[in-house]
Coordinates of C-alpha atoms and ligand atoms in Angstrom, one line a residue:
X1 CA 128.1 78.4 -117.2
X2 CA 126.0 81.2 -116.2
X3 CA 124.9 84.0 -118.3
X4 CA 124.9 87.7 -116.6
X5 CA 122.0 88.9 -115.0
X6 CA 120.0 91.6 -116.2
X7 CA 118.6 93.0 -113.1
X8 CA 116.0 95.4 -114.9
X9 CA 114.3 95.0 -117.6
X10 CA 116.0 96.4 -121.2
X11 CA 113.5 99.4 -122.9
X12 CA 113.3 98.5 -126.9
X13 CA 111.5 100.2 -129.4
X14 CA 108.1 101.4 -128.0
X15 CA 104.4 100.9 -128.8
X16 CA 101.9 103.2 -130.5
X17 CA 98.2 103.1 -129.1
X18 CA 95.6 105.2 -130.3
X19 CA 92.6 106.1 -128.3
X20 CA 89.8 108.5 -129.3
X21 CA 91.5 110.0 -131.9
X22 CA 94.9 110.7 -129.9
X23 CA 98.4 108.6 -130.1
X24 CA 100.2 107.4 -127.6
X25 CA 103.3 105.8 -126.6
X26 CA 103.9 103.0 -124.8
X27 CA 107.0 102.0 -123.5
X28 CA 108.6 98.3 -123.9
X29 CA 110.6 96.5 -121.5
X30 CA 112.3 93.2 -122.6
X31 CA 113.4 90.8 -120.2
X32 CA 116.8 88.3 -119.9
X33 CA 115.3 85.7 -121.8
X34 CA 113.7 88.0 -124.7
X35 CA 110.0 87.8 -123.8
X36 CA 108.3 91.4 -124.0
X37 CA 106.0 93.8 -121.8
X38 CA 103.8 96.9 -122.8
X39 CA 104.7 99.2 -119.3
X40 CA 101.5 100.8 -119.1
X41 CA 102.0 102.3 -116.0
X42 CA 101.1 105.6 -116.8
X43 CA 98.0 104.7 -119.5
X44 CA 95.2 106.0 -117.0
X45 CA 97.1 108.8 -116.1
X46 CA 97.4 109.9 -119.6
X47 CA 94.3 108.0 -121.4
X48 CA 91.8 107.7 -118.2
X49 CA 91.9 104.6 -119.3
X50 CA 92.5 101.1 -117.8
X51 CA 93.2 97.6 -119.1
X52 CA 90.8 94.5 -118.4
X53 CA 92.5 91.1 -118.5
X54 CA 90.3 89.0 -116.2
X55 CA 92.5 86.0 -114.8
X56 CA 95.9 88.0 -115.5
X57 CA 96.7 86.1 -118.4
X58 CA 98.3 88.9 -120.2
X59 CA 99.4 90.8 -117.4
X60 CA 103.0 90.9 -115.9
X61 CA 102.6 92.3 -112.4
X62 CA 105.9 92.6 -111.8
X63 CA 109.7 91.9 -112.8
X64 CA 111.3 88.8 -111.3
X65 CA 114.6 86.9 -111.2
X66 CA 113.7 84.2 -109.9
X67 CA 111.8 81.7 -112.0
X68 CA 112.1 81.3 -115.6
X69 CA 109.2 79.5 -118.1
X70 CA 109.0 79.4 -121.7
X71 CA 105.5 77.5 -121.6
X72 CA 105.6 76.7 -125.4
X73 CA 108.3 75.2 -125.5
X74 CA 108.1 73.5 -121.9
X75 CA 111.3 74.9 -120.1
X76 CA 111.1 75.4 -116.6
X77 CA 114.3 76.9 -115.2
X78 CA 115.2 78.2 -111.3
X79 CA 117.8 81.0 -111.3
X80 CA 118.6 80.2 -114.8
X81 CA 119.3 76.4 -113.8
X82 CA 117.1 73.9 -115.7
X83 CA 115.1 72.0 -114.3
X84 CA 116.2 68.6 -115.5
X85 CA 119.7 69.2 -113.8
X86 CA 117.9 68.8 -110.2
X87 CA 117.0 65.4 -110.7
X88 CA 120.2 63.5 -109.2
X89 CA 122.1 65.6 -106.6
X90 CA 120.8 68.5 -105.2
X91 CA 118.8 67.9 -102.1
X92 CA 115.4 70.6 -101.3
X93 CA 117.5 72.4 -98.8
X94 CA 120.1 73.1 -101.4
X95 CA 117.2 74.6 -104.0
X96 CA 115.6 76.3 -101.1
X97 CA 118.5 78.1 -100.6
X98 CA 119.1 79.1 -104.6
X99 CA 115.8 80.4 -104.7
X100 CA 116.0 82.4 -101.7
X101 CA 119.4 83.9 -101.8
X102 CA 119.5 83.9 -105.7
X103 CA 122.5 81.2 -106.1
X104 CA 123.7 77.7 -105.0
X105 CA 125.0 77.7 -101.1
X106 CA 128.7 76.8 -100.8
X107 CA 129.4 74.0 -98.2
X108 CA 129.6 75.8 -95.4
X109 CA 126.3 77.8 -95.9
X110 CA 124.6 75.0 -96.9
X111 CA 125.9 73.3 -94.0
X112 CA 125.2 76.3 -91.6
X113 CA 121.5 76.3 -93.1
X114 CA 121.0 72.2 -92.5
X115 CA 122.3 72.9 -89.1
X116 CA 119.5 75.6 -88.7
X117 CA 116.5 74.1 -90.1
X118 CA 117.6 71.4 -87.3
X119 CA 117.5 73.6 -84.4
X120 CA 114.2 75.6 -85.1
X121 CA 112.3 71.8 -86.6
X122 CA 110.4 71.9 -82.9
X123 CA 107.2 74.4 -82.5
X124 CA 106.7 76.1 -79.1
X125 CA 105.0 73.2 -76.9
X126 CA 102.0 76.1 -76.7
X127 CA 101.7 75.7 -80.0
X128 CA 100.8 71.7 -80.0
X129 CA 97.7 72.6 -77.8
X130 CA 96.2 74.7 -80.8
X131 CA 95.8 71.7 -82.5
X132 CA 93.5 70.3 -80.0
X133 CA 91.2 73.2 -81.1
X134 CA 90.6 71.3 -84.5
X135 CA 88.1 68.6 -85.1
X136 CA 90.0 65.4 -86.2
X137 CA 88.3 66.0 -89.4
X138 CA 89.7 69.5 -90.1
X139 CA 91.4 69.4 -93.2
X140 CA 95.0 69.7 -92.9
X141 CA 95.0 72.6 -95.2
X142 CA 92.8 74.6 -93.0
X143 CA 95.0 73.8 -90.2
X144 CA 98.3 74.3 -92.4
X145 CA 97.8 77.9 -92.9
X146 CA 95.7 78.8 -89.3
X147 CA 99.5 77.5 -88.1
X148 CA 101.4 79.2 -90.1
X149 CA 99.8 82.6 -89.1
X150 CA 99.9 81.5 -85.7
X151 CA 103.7 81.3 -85.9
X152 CA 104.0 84.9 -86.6
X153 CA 102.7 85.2 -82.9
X154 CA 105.8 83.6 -81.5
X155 CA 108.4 85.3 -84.3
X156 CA 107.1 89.1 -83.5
X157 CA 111.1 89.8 -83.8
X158 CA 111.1 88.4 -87.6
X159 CA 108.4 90.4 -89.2
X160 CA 110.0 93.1 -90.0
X161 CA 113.6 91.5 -91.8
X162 CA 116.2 94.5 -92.3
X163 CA 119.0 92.2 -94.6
X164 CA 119.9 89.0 -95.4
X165 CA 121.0 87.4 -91.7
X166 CA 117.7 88.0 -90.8
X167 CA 116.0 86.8 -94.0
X168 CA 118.2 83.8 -93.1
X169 CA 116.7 83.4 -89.7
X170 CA 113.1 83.9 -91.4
X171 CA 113.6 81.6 -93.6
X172 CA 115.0 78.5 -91.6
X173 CA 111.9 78.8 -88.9
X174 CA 109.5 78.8 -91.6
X175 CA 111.3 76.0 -93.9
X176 CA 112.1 74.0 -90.9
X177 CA 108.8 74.1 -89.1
X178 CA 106.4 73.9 -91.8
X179 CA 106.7 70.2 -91.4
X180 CA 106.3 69.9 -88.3
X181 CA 103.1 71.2 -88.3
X182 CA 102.1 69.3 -91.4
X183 CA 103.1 66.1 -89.5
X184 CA 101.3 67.1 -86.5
X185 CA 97.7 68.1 -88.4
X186 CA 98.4 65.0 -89.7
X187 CA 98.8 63.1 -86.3
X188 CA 96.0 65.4 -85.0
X189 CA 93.7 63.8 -87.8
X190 CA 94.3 60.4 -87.2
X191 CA 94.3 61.4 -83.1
X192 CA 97.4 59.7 -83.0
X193 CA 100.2 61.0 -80.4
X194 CA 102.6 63.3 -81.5
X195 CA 106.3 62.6 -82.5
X196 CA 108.8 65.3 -81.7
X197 CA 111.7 65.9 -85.1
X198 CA 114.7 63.5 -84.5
X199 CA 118.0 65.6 -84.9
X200 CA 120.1 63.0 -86.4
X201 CA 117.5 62.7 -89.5
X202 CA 117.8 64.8 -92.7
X203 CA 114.4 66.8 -94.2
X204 CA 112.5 64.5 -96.0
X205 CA 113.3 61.2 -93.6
X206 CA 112.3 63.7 -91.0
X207 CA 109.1 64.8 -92.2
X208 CA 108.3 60.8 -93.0
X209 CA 109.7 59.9 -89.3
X210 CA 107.1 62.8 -86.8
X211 CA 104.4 61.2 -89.8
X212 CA 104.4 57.5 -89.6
X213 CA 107.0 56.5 -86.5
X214 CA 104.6 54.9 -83.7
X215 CA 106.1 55.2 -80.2
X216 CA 109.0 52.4 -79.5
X217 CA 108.7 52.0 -83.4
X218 CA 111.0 54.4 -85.7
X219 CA 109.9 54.5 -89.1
X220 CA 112.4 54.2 -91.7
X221 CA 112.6 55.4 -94.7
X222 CA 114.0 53.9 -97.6
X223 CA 116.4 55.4 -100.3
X224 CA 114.4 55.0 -103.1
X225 CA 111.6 57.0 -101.3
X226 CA 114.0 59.9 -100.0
X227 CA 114.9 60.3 -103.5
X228 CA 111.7 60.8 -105.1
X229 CA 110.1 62.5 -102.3
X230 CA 113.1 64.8 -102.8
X231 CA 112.6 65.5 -106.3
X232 CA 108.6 66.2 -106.0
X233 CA 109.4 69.0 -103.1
X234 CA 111.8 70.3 -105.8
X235 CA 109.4 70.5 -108.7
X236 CA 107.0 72.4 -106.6
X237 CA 109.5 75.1 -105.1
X238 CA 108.8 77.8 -107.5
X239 CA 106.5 78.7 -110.6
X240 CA 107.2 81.9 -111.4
X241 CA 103.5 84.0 -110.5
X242 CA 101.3 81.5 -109.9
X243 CA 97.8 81.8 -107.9
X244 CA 99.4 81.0 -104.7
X245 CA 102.6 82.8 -105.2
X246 CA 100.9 86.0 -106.7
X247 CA 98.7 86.0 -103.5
X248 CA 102.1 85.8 -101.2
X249 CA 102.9 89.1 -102.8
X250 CA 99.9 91.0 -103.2
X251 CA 99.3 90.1 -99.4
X252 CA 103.0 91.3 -98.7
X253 CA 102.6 94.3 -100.6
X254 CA 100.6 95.8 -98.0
X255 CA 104.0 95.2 -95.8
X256 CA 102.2 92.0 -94.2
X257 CA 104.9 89.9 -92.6
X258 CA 106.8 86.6 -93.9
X259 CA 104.4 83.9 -92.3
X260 CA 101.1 86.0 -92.5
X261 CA 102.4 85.9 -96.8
X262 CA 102.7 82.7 -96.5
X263 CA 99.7 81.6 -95.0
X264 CA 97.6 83.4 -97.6
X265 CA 99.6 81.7 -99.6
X266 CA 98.5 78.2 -98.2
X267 CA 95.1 79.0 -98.6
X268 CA 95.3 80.3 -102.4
X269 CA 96.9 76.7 -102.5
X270 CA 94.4 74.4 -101.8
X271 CA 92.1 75.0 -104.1
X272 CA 91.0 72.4 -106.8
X273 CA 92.1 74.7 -109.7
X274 CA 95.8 75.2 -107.8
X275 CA 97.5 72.7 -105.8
X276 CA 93.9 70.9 -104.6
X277 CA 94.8 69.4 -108.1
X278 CA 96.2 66.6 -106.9
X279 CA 93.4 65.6 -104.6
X280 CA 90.9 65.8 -107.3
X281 CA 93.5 63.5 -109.5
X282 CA 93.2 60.9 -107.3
X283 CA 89.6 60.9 -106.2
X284 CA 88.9 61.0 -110.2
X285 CA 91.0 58.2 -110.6
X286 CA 89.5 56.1 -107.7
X287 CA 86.5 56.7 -109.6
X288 CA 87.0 55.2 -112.4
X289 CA 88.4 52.3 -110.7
X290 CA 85.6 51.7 -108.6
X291 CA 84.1 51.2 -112.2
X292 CA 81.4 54.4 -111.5
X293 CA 82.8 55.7 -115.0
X294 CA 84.7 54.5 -118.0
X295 CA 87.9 56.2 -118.4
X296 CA 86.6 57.0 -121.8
X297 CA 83.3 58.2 -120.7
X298 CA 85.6 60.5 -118.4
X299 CA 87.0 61.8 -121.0
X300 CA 83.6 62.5 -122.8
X301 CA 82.4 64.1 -119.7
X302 CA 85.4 67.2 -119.6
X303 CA 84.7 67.4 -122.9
X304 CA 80.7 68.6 -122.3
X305 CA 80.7 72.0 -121.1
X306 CA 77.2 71.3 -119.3
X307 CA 79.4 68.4 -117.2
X308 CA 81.0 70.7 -115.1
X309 CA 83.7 68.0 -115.0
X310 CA 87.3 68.8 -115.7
X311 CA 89.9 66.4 -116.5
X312 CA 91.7 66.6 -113.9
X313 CA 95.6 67.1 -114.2
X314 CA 95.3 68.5 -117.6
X315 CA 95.9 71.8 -118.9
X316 CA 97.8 74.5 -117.6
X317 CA 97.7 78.7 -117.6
X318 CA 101.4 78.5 -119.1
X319 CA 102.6 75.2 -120.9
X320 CA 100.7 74.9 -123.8
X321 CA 103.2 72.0 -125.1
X322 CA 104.5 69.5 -122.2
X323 CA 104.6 70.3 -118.6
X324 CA 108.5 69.1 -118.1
X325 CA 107.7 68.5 -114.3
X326 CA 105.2 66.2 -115.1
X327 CA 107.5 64.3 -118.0
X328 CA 109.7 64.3 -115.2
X329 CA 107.0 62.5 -112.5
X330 CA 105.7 59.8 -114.7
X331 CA 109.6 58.6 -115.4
X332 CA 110.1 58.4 -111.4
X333 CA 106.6 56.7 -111.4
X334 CA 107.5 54.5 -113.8
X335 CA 110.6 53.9 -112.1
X336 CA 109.6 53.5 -108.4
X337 CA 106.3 52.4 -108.3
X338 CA 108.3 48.6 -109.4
X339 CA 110.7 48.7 -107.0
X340 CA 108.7 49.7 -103.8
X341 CA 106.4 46.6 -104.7
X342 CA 103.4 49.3 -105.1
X343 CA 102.0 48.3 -108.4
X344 CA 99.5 50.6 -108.2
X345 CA 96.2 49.9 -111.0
X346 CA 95.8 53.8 -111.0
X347 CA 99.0 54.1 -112.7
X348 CA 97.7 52.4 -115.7
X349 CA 94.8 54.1 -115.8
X350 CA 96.1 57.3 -115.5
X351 CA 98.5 56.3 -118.4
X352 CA 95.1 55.4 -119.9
X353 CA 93.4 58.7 -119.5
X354 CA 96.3 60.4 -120.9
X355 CA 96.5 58.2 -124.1
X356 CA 92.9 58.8 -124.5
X357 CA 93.4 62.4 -124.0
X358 CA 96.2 62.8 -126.1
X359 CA 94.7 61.7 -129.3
X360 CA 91.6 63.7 -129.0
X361 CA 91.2 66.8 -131.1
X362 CA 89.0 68.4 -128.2
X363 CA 92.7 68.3 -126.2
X364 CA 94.8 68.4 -128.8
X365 CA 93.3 71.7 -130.4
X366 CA 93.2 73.2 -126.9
X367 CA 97.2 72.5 -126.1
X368 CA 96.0 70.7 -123.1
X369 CA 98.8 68.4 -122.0
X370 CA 99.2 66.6 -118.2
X371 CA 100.5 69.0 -115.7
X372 CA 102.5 68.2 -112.3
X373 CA 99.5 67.5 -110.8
X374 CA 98.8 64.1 -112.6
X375 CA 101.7 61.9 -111.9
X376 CA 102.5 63.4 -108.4
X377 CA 99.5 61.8 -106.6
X378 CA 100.5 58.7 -108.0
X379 CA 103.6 58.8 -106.4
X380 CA 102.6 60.2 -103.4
X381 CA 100.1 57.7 -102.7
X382 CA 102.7 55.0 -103.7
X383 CA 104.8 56.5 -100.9
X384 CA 102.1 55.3 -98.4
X385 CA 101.2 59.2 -98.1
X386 CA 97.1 59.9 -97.5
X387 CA 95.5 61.8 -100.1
X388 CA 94.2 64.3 -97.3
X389 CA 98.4 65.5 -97.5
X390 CA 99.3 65.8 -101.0
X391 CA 98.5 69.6 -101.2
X392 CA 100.0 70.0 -97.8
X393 CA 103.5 68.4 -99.3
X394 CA 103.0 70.2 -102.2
X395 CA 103.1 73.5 -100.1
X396 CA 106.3 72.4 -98.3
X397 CA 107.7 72.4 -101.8
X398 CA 106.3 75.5 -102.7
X399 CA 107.1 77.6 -99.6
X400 CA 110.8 78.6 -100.7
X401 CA 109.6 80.1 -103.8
X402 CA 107.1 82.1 -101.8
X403 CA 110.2 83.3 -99.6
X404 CA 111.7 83.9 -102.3
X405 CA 109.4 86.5 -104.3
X406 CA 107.9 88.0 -100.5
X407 CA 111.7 88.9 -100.2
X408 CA 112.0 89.9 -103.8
X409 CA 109.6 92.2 -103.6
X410 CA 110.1 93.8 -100.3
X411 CA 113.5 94.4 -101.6
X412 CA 112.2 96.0 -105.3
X413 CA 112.7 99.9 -105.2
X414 CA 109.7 101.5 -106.0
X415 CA 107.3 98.7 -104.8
X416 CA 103.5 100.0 -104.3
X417 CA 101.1 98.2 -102.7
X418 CA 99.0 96.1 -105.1
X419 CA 95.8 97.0 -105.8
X420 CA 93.7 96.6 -108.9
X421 CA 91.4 98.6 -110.3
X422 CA 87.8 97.5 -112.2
X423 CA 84.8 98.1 -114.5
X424 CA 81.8 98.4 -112.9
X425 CA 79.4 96.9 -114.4
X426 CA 77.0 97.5 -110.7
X427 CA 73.7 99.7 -110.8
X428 CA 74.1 103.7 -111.4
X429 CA 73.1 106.3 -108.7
X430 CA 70.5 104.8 -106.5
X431 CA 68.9 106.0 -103.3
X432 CA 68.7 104.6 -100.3
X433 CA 64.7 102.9 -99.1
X434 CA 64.0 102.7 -95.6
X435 CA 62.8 99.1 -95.0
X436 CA 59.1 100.4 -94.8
X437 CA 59.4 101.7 -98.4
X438 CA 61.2 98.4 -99.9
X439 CA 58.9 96.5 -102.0
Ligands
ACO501 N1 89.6 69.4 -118.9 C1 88.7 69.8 -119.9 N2 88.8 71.0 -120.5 C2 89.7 71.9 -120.1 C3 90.6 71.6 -119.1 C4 90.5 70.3 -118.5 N3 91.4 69.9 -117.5 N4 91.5 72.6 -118.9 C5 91.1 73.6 -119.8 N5 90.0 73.1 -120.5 C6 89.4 73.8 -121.6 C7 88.5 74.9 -121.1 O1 87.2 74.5 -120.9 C8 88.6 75.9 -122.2 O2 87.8 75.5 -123.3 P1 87.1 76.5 -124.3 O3 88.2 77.3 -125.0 O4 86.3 75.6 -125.2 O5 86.2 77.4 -123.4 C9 90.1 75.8 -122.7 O6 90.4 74.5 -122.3 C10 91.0 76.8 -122.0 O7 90.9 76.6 -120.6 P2 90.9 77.8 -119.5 O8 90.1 77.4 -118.3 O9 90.6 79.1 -120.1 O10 92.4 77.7 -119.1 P3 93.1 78.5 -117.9 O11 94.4 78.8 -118.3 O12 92.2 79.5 -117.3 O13 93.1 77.3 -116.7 C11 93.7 75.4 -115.5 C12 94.2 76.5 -116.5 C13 93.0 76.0 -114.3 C14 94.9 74.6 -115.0 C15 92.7 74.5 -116.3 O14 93.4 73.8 -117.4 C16 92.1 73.4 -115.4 O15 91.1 73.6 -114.7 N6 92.8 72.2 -115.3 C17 92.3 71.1 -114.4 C18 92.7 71.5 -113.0 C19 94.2 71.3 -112.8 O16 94.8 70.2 -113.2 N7 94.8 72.2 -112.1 C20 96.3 72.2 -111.7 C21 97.0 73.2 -112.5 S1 98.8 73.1 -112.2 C22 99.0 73.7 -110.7 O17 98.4 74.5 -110.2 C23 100.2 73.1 -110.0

């Protein structure tokens, strides 16, 4: 079933402001799924004045058909798809290719694609002796997104994309060769040799094989691991305007190419607050099982707002009910962990944290629920994947969505370049003092 799309936004009823004694009218755009937008487009050409909404909370900054969330009531959908119906069949490639091109590849472009992301999985052999310019302890984040722009260097003929074929070609490089590189910061780190993509091996078995094979000895990766590994690449491939994603498009707003986007988009990544989540996750759980804290004195610690400790994990800009990705996680944790013999004790006190958490008032009054980021460490780390690589798997999830909305956006009539405006709150005229005269 799919309902028609609604390409632009439908004008309803509009709103009244008044501002020093004048009225205005604002107009109102509703979008496919109901949820409504004040377009105030032309308020400081007609007020002088601006809005202020530090953080963007309440700010759309722009129309998209990609992603779909209802936060409140914790639906998460991908080109109206929910996200629940991802959890068998599809494979990453297949979403990847939703996202991008806006529906589900038949078999012979998803074939085609596969094919693609095969040919382009090696880098340029220049390219492995950049990595020898990082100290093994570089983190592969840092490295991640230096490579990433570095790419662009040996694509000059993809950064401006005309149509679709060449969106396509975009695309596959980037998809394809993201893991590379993630597999060889990782080798890097660990001053290990590298291993070169095996042809015959599908994405995720591919990634896991130029990570952990050893010369003469092939790693293999078992079904159960495919699957989930699978799934969490899926549940990160697009979040609608996220930190990371709204920094791929304000960056290709000023006509920036595909991989520079993208590496900006890496770096918006990483922090703590973003996808560094599930770092911190694990590092606060190791904590508490090193016995340095309680998991209830943890708890008590978010809580103080002199702590500067978060829990981490918990809360999100959007879902203010459930996070479905991470209801999604802790089933394939509960799952997996079993059955790959990894009966990790972090998993119970995670499920620990969140029982503590979720009969607290302090949580419960705030909406603060877990978010992707608590059960995917978990799993990662069950999968035999360092912690130093969570955020870099969890931008090989996200890159199709950035594709997708760079592409989106280039392809928006209209587009402007971002660019906010301010209050300045700074000091009024002042002259300059010539350093003799400075007190
Ligand atoms: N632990 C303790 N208190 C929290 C937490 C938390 N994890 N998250 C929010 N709060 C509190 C805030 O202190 C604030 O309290 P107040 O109203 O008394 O001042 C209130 O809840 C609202 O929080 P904000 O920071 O305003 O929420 P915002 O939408 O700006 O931030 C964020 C969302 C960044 C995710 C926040 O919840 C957080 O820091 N969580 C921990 C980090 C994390 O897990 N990040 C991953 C997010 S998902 C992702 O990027 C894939």
């Amino acid at each position: 079933m799919t309902e028609p799309l609604n390409p632009n936004p439908r004008p309803v009823e509009p709103a009244a402001l008044s501002l020093e004694g004048k009225e205005y009218s604002l107009p109102v755009v509703e979008g496919s799924e109901g949820e409504r937008g004040i377009d105030i487009g032309r308020l400081r050409a007609e007020t002088g004045h601006i809005t202020l909404d530090t953080g963007y909370g309440n700010t759309g900054s722009c129309t998209s058909a990609i992603t779909f969330i209802d936060g409140d009531a914790g639906i998460l959908r991908y080109r109206g798809i929910p996200i629940e119906q991802f959890v068998d069949s599809p494979t990453f490639i297949e979403v990847a290719w939703l996202l991008i091109f806006g529906h589900l590849p038949s078999e012979t472009e998803y074939q085609d694609f596969s094919e693609d992301l095969t040919r382009f999985a090696h880098i340029d052999e220049s390219m492995k002796h950049q990595f020898e310019g990082f100290p093994r302890s570089a983190p592969p984040m840092a490295t991640l997104s230096a490579m990433i722009n570095a790419l662009s260097c040996y694509h000059l003929d993809l950064h401006e994309l005309e149509d679709e074929a060449e969106l396509r070609h975009a695309a596959a490089r980037l998809i394809s060769k993201i893991r590379t590189i993630a597999a060889y910061a990782f080798r890097h780190s660990r001053g290990l040799p590298y291993v070169y993509p095996d042809p015959g091996l599908r994405y995720v078995p591919n990634l896991l094989h130029m990570m952990f094979s050893q010369p003469y000895s092939q790693y293999v990766c078992p079904i159960l691991v495919r699957k989930a590994f699978n799934l969490i690449l899926i549940l990160h491939a697009d979040h609608e305007q996220n930190c990371s994603t709204s920094t791929v498009r304000m960056v290709g707003s000023s006509g920036a190419n595909l991989f520079a986007s993208c590496a900006a988009g890496v770096s918006a990544l990483w922090g703590p607050l973003h996808g560094g989540a599930n770092v911190a996750v694990l590092d606060m759980l190791e904590q508490i099982h090193q016995g340095n804290v309680t998991p209830e004195e943890y708890v008590r610690l978010a809580k103080d707002k002199d702590s500067n400790v978060r829990l981490m994990g918990f809360g999100h800009r959007v879902y203010k009910n459930f996070d479905p990705r991470a209801q999604m996680l802790q089933k394939v944790a509960e799952e997996l962990l079993p059955q790959i013999s990894a009966d990790d004790p972090l998993l119970d006190i995670a499920r620990r944290l969140e029982e503590i958490a979720l009969s607290d008032p302090y949580f419960v009054e705030r909406k603060l629920y877990p978010n992707v980021d608590f059960y995917s460490g978990i799993l990662l780390r069950a999968m035999g994947i360092p912690t130093n690589m969570f955020t870099v798997i969890f931008a090989i999830g996200r890159l199709p969505g950035w594709i997708a909305h760079w592409w989106e956006q280039s392809q928006t009539p209209g587009g402007r370049i971002a660019r906010p405006r301010q209050i300045y709150t700074g000091n009024g005229l002042t002259d300059y003092l010539p350093m003799e005269r400075r007190p």
